[in-house]
Tab-separated table of C-alpha atoms in Angstrom:
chain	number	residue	atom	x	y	z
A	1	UNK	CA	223.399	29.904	89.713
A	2	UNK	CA	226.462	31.734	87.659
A	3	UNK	CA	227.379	32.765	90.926
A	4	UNK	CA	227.571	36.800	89.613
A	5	UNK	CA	224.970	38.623	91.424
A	6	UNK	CA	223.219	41.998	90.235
A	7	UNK	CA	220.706	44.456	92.528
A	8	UNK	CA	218.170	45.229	92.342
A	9	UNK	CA	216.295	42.411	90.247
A	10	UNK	CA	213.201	45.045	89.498
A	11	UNK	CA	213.458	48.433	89.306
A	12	UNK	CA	210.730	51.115	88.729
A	13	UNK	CA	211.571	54.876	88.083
A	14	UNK	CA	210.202	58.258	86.161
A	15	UNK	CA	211.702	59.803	83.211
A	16	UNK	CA	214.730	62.114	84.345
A	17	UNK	CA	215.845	60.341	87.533
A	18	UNK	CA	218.888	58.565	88.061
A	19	UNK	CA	219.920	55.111	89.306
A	20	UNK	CA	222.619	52.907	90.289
A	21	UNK	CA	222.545	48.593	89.055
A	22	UNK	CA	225.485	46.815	91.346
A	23	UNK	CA	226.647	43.561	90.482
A	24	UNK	CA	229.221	41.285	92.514
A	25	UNK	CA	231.535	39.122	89.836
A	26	UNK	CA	232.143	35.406	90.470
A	27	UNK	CA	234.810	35.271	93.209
A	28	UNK	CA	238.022	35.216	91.251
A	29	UNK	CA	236.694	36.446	88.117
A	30	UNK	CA	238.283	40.060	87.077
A	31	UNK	CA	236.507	41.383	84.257
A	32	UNK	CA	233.027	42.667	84.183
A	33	UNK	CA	230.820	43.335	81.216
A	34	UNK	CA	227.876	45.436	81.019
A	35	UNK	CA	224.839	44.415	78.260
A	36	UNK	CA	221.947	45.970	77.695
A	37	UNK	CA	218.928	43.686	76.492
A	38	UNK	CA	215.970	45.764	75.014
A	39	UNK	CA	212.807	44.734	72.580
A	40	UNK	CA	213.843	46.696	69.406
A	41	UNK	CA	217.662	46.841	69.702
A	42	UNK	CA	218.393	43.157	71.313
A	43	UNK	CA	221.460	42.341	73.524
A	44	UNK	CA	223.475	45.542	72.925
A	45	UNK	CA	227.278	45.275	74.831
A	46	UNK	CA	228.140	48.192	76.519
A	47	UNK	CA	231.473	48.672	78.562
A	48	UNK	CA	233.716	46.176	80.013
A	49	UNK	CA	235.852	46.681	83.167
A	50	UNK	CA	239.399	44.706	83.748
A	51	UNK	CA	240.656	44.905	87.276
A	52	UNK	CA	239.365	48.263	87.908
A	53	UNK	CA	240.313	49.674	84.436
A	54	UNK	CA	237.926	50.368	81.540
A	55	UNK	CA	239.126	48.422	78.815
A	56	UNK	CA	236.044	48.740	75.921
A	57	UNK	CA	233.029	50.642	75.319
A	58	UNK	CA	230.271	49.416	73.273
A	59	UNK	CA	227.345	51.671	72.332
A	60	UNK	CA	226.915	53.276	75.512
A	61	UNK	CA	225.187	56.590	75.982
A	62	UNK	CA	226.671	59.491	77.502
A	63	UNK	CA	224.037	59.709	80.149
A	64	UNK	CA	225.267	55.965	81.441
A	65	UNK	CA	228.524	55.733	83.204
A	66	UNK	CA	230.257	52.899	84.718
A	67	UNK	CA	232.999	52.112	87.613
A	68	UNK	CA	234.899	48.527	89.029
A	69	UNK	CA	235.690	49.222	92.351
A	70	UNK	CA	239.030	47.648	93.934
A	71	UNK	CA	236.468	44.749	95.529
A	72	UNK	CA	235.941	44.505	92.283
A	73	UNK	CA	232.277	44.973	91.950
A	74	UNK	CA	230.669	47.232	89.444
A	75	UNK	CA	228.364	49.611	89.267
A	76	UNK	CA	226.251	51.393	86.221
A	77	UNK	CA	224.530	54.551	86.662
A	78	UNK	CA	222.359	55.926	84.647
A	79	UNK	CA	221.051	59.347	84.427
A	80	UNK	CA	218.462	61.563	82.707
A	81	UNK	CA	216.458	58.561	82.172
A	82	UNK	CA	213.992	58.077	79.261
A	83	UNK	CA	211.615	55.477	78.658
A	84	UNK	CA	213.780	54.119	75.854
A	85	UNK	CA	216.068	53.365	78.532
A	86	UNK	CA	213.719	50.702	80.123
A	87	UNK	CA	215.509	47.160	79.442
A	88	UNK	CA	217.323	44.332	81.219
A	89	UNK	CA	220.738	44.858	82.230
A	90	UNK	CA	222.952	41.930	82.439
A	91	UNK	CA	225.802	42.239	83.899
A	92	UNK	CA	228.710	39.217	83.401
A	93	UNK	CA	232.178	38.777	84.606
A	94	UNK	CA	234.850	36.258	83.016
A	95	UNK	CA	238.118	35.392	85.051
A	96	UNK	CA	239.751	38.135	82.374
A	97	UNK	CA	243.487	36.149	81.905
A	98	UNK	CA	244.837	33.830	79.378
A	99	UNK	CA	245.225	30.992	81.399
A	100	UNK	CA	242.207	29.076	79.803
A	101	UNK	CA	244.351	29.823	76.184
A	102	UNK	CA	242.085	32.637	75.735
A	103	UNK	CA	238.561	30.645	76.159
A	104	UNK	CA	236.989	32.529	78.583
A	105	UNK	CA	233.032	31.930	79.584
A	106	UNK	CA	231.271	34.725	80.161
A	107	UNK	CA	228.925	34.236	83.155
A	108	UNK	CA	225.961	35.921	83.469
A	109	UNK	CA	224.036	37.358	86.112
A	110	UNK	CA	219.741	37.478	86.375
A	111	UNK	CA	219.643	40.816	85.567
A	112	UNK	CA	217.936	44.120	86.329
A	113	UNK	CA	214.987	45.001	84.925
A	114	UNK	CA	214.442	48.682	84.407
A	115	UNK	CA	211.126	50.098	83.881
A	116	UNK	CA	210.877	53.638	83.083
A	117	UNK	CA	207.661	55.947	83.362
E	1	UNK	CA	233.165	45.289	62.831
E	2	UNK	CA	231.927	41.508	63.501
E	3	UNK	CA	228.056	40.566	63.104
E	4	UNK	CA	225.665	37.542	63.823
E	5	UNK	CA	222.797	36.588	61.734
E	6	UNK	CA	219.936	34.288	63.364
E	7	UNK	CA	217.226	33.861	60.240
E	8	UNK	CA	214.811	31.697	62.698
E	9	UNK	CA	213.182	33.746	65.036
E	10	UNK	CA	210.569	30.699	65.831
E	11	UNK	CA	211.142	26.875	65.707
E	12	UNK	CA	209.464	24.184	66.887
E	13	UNK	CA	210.305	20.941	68.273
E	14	UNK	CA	207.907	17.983	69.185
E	15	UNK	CA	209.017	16.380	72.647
E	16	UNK	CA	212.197	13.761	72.068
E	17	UNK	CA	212.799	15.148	68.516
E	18	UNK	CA	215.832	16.722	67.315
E	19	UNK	CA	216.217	20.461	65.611
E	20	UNK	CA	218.729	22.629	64.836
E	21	UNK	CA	219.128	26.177	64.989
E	22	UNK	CA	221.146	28.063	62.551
E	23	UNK	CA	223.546	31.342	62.859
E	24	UNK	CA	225.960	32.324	60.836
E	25	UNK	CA	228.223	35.526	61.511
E	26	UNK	CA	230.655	37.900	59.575
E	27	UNK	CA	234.217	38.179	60.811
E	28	UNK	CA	237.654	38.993	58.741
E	29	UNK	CA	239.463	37.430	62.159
E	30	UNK	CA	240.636	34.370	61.879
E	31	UNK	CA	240.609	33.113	64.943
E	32	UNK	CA	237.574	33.644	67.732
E	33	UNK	CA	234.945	31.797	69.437
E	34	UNK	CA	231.529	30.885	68.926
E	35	UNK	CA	229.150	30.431	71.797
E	36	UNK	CA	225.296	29.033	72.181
E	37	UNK	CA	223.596	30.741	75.182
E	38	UNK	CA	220.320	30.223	76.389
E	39	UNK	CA	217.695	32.639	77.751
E	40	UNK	CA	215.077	30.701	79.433
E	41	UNK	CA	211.471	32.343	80.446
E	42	UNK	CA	213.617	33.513	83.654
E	43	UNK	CA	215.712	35.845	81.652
E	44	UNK	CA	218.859	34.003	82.734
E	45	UNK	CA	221.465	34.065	80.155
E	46	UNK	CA	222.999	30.359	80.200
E	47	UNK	CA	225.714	29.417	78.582
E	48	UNK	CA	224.767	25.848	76.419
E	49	UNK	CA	227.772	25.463	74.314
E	50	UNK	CA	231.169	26.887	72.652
E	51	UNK	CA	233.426	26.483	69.941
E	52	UNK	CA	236.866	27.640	69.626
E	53	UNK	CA	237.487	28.506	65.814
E	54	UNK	CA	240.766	27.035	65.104
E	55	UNK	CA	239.445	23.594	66.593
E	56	UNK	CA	238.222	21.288	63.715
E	57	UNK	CA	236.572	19.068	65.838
E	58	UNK	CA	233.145	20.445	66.962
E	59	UNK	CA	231.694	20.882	70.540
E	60	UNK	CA	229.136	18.421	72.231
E	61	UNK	CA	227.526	18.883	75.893
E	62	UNK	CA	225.513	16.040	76.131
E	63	UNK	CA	222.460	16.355	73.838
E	64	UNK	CA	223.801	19.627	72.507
E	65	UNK	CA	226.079	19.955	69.538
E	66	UNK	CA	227.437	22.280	66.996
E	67	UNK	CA	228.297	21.738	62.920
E	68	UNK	CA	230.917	24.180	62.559
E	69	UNK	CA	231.278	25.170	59.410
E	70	UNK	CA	234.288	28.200	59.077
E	71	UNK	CA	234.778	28.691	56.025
E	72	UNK	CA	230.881	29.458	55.230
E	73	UNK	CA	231.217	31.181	58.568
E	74	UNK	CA	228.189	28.814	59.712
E	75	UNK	CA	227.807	28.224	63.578
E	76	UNK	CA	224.308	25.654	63.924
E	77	UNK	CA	223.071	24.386	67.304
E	78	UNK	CA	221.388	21.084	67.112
E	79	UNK	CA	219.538	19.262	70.150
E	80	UNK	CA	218.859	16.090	70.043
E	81	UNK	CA	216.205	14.145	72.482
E	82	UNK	CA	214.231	17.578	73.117
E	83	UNK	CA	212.750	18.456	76.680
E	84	UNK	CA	210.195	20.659	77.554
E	85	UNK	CA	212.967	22.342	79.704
E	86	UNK	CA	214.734	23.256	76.071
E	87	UNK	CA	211.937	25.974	75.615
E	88	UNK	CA	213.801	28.978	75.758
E	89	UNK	CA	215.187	31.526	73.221
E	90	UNK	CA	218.738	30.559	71.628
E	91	UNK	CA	221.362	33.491	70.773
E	92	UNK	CA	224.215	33.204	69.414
E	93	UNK	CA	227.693	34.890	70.075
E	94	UNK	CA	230.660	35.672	68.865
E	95	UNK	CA	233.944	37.053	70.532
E	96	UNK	CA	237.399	37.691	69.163
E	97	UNK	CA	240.134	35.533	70.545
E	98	UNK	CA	242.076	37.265	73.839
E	99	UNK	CA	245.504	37.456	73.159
E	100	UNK	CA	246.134	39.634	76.578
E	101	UNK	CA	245.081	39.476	80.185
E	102	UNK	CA	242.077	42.265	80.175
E	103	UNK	CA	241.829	42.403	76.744
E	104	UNK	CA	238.750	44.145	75.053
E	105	UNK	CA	236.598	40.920	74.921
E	106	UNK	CA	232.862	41.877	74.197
E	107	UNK	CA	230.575	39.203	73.005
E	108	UNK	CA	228.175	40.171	69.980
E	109	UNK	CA	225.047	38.617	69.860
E	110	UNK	CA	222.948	37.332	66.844
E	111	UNK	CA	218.929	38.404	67.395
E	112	UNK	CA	217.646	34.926	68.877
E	113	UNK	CA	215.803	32.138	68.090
E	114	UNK	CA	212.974	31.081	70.607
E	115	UNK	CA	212.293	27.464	70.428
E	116	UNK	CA	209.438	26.030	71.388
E	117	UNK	CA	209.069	22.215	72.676
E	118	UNK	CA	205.729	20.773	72.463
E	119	UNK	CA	203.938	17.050	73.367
């Protein structure tokens, strides 16, 4: 257990809807990381979170949008959904300071796994 | 921009025997690290090994290690003693060193390698 959390593990939805994936960073930890995994395009980074602030967007699609709350959970929401859009999202959180000289692990959570129809 | 090449996308392993997974990435940084995850049938993403890149000495967890190789920009996993509980795809990462606190810090993943362990 990497001790970051994500809900809902499974989630089933039609094309044009919109949802919400939550995930809870280790206690401690202040950056959060959004990945997508997919079939043809892998494990695809898309937008990191620093204390509340975004701090770097990967290839993220207009129709996703993210937010850090001051609890410092996250939340992704995506919108006008598409079946290309069905994928496991991973979200991880690292402690996001140089303490550890810059090293910092990347702990990830189990995932939601989107299924669009 | 930095990228990760994984030329395996199948090995196999008999039970107690060792193998080693290659990746090798592009980078003009000169300093970063180099992580090992693995993704077990689960989907968990577990983190197996890392290397920082200005460290000469390479990483060992127990029956995993890494041959390091920077200037051929070479990154290999090798397990020795291999358990059925080693099945699993490998990826590897890479991710520029973090100079500041909150610093843009993505990792970038090479495609995977799923290993298989058999009897």
């Amino acid at each position: 257990d990497s001790g970051v959390t994500q809900t809902p593990k499974h989630l089933i939805t039609a094309t044009g809807q919109r949802v919400t994936l939550r995930c809870s960073p280790r206690s401690g930890d202040l950056s959060v990381y959004w990945y997508q995994q997919s079939l043809d395009q892998g494990l695809q980074f898309l937008i990191q979170y620093y204390n509340g602030e975004e701090r770097a967007k990967g290839n993220i699609l207009e129709r996703f949008s993210a937010q850090q709350f001051p609890d410092l959970h996250s939340e992704l929401n995506l919108s006008s959904l598409e079946l290309g859009d069905s994928a496991l999202y991973f979200c991880a959180s690292s402690v996001g300071t140089t303490i550890a000289g810059g090293l910092e692990t990347q702990y990830f959570g189990p995932g939601t796994r989107l299924l669009v129809l | 921009a930095q990228t990760v090449t994984q030329s395996q996308p199948e090995m196999s392993v008999q039970e107690a025997e060792t193998v080693t997974l290659s990746c090798t990435y592009d980078t003009s940084e000169s300093d970063y690290y180099l992580f090992w995850y693995k993704q077990p049938p689960s989907r968990q993403m577990i983190l197996v090994i890392r290397q920082e890149a200005y460290k000469q000495q390479n990483a060992t967890e127990n029956r995993f290690s890494v041959n390091f190789q920077k200037a051929a920009k070479s990154f290999s996993l090798k397990i020795s003693d291999s358990q059925l509980g080693d099945a699993a795809m490998y990826f590897c990462a890479y991710r520029s060193r973090v100079m500041w606190a909150g610093t843009a810090s993505k990792l970038t993943f090479g495609t995977g390698t799923r290993l298989q362990v058999t009897l």
